[in-house]
mmCIF file of C-alpha atoms and ligand atoms in Angstrom:
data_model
loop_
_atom_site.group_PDB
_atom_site.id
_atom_site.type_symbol
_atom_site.label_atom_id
_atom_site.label_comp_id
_atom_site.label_asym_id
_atom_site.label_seq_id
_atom_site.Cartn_x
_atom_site.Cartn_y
_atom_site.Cartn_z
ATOM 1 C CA UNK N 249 8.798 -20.458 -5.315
ATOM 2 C CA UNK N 250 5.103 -20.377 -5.595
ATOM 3 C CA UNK N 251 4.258 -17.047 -4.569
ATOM 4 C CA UNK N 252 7.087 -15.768 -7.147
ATOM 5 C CA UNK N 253 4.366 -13.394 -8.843
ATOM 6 C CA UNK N 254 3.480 -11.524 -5.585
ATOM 7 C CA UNK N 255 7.187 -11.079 -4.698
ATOM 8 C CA UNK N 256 7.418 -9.346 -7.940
ATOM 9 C CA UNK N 257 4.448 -7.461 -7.438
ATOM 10 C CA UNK N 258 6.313 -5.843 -4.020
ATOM 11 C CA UNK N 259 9.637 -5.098 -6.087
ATOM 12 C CA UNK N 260 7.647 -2.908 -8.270
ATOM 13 C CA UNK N 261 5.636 -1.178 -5.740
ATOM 14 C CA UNK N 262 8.397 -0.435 -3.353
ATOM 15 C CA UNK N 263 10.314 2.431 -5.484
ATOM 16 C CA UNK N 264 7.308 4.131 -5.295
ATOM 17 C CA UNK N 265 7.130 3.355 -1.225
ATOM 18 C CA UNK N 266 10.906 4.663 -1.160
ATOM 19 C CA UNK N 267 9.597 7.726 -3.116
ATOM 20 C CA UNK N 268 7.071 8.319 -0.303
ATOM 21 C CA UNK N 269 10.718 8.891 2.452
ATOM 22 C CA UNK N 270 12.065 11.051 -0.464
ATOM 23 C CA UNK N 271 8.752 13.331 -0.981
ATOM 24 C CA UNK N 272 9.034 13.502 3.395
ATOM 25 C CA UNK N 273 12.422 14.534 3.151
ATOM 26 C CA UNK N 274 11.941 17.026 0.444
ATOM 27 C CA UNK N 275 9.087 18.968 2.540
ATOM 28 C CA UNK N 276 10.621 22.454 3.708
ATOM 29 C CA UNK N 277 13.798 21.711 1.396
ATOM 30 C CA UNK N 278 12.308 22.601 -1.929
ATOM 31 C CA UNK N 279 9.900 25.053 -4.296
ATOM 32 C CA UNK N 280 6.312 24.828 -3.050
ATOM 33 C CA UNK N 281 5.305 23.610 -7.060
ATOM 34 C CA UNK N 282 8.056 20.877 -6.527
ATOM 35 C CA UNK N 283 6.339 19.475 -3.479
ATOM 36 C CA UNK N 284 3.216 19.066 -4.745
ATOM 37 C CA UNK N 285 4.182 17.374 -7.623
ATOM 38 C CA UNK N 286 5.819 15.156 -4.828
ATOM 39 C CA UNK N 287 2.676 14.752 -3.333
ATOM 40 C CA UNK N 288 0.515 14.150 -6.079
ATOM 41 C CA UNK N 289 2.891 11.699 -7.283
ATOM 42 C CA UNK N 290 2.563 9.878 -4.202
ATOM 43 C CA UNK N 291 -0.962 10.105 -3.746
ATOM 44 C CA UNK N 292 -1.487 8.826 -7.260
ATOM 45 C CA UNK N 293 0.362 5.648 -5.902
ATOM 46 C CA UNK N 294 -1.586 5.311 -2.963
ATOM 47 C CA UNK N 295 -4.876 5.873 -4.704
ATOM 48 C CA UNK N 296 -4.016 3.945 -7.846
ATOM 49 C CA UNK N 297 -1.755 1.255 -7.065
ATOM 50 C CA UNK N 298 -0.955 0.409 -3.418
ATOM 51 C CA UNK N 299 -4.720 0.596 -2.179
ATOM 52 C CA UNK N 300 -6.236 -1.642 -4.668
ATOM 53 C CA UNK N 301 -3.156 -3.930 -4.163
ATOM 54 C CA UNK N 302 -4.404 -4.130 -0.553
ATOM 55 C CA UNK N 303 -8.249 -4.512 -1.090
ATOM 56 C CA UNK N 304 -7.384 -7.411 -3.502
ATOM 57 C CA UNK N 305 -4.730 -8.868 -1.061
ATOM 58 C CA UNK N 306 -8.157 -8.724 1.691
ATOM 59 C CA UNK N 307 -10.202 -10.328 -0.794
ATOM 60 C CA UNK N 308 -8.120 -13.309 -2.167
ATOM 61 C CA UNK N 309 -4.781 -13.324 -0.639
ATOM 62 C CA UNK N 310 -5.730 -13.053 3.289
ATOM 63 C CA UNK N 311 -8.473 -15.628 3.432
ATOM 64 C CA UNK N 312 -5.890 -18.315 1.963
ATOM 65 C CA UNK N 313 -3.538 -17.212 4.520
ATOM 66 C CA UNK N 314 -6.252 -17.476 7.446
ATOM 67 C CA UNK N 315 -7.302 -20.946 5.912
ATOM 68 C CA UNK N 316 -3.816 -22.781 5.464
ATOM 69 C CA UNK N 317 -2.838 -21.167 9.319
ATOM 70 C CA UNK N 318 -6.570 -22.987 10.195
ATOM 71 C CA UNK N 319 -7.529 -19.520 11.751
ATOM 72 C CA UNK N 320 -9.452 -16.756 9.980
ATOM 73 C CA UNK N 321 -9.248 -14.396 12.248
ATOM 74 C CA UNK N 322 -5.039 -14.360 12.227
ATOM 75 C CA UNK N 323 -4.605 -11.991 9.430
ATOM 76 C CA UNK N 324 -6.989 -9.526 10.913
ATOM 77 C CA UNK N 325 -4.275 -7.408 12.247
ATOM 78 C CA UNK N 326 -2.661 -7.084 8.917
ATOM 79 C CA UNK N 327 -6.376 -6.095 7.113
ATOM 80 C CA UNK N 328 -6.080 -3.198 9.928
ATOM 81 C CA UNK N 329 -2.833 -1.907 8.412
ATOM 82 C CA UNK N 330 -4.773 -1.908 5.305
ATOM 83 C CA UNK N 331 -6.864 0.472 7.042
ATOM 84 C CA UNK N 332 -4.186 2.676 8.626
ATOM 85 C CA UNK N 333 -3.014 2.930 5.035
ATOM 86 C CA UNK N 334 -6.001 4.585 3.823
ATOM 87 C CA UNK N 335 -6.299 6.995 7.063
ATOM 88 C CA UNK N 336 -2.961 8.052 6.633
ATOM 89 C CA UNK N 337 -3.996 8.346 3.034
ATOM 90 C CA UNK N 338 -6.906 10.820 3.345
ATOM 91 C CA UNK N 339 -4.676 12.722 5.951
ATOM 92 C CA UNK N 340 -2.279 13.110 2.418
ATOM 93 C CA UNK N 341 -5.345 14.004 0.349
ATOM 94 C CA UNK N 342 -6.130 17.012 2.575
ATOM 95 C CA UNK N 343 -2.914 18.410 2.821
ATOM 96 C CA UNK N 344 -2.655 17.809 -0.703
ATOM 97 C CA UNK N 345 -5.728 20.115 -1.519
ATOM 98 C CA UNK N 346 -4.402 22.737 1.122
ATOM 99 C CA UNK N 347 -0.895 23.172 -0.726
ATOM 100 C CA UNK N 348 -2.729 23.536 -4.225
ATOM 101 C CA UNK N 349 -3.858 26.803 -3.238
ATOM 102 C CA UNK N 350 -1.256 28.281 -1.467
ATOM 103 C CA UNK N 351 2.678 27.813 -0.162
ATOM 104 C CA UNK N 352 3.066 25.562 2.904
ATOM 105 C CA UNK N 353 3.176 26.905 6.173
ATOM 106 C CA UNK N 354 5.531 25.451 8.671
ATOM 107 C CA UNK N 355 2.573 23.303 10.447
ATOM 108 C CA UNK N 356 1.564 21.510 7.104
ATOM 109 C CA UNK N 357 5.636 20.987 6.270
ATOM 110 C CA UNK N 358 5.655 19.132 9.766
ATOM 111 C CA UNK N 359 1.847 17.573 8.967
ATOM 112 C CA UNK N 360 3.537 16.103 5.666
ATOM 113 C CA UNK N 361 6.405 14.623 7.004
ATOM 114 C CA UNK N 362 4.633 13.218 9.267
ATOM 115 C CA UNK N 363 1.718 11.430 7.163
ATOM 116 C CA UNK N 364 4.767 10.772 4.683
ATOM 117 C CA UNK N 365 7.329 9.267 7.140
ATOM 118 C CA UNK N 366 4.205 7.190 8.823
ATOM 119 C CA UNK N 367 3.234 5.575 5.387
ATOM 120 C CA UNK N 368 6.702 5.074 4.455
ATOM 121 C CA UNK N 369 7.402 2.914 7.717
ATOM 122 C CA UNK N 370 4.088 1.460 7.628
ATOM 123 C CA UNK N 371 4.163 0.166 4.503
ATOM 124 C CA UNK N 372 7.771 -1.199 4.523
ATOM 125 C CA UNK N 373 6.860 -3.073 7.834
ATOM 126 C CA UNK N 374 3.663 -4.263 6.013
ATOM 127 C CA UNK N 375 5.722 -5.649 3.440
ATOM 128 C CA UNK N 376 8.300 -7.514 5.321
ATOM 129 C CA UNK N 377 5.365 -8.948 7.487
ATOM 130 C CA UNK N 378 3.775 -9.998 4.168
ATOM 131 C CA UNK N 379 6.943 -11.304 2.557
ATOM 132 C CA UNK N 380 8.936 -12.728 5.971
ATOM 133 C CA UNK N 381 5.693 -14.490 7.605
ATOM 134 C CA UNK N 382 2.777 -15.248 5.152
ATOM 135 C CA UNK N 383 4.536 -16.446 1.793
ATOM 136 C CA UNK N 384 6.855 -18.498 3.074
ATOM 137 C CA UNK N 385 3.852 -20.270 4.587
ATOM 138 C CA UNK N 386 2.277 -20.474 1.160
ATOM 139 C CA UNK N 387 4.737 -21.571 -0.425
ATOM 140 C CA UNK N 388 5.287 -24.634 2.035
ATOM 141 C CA UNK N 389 1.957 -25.123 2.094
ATOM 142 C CA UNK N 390 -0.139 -24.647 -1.333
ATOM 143 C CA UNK N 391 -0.339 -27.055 -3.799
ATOM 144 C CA UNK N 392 0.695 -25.340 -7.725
ATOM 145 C CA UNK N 393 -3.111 -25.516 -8.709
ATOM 146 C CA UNK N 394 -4.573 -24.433 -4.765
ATOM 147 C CA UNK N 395 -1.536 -21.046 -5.777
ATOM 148 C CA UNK N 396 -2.481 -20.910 -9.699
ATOM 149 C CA UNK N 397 -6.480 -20.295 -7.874
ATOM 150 C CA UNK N 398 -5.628 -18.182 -5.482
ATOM 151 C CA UNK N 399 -3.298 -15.875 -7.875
ATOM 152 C CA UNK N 400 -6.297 -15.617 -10.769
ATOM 153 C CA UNK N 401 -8.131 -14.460 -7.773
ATOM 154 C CA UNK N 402 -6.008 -11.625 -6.760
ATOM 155 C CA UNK N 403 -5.585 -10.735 -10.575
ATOM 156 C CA UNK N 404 -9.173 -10.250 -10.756
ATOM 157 C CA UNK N 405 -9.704 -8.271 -7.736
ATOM 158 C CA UNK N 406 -6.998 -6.047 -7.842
ATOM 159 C CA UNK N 407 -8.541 -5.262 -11.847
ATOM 160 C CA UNK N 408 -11.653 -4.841 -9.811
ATOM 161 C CA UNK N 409 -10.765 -2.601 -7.418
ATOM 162 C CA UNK N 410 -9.007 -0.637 -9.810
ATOM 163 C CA UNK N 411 -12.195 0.168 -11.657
ATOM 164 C CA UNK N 412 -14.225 0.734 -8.654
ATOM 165 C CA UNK N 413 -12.253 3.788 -6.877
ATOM 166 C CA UNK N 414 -12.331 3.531 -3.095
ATOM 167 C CA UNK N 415 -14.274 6.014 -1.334
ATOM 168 C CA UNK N 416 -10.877 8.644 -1.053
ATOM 169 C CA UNK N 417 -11.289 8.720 -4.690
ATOM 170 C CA UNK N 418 -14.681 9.709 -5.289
ATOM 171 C CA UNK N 419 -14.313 12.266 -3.003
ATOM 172 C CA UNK N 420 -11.962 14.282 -5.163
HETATM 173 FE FE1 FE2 L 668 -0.918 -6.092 2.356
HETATM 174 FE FE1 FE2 L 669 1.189 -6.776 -0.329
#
């Protein structure tokens, strides 16, 4: 299949998505130090890996998509999980700062869980949408040099968007 490389991509991002459900499970069930080395694990994900995944996936990945369906505008609803993503991900990076200081009260357990259990669904969803709906439609559609493009592409701006952290980073 064509879009091989980006199927692989997924299957090594989504331990670290099922790690997100385990950190959400382990909130009020373990040592305060233990969670937040849960939650900076999965922050470091989010911040490192899945968000530039997604910015290069806006850049070079959706367009291609929008073109072969002959309208642009079709992937705009998966861009705004993108988005929801990196809400849900500040959400994480200020409960993350709160539980550095201190143990976590029974509100920021339940606030955890919460922004935990939404990005673990969220993603996963996001995923099946990508891999169920879009690729096959690459794959029938794009010729081996149109794919070879269009995967050089993503290389480059998921390298780019590594080295430029997103906003959520600079702020911490
Ligand atoms: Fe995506
Ligand atoms: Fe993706």
């Amino acid at each position: 299949m064509i879009t091989q490389p980006l199927r692989e991509e997924h299957k090594a991002l989504f331990p670290e998505v099922e790690k997100l459900r385990i950190a959400a499970d382990s909130a009020g069930q373990v040592s305060a130090k233990a969670l937040r080395l849960l939650v900076d694990e999965a922050y470091g994900f989010l911040t490192h890996h899945l968000i530039p995944h997604a910015r290069a996936e806006d850049e070079a990945l959706y367009p291609v998509v929008g073109r072969v369906m002959g309208a642009p505008e079709a992937t705009a609803t998966m861009s705004r999980d993108h988005i929801e993503v990196g809400k849900l991900t500040s959400d994480l990076s200020r409960l993350r700062l709160e539980l550095a200081t201190a143990a976590p009260s029974e509100v920021q357990v339940r606030e955890l869980r919460l922004v935990l259990y939404g990005l673990y669904a969220l993603v996963k969803h996001h995923f099946a949408k990508e891999e169920e709906i879009y690729l096959p439609l690459l794959d029938e559609r794009l010729t081996p040099e149109e794919a070879h493009e269009m995967f050089e592409a993503l290389e480059r701006a998921a390298e780019h968007a590594k080295q430029a952290p997103s906003a959520e980073r600079e702020a911490h």
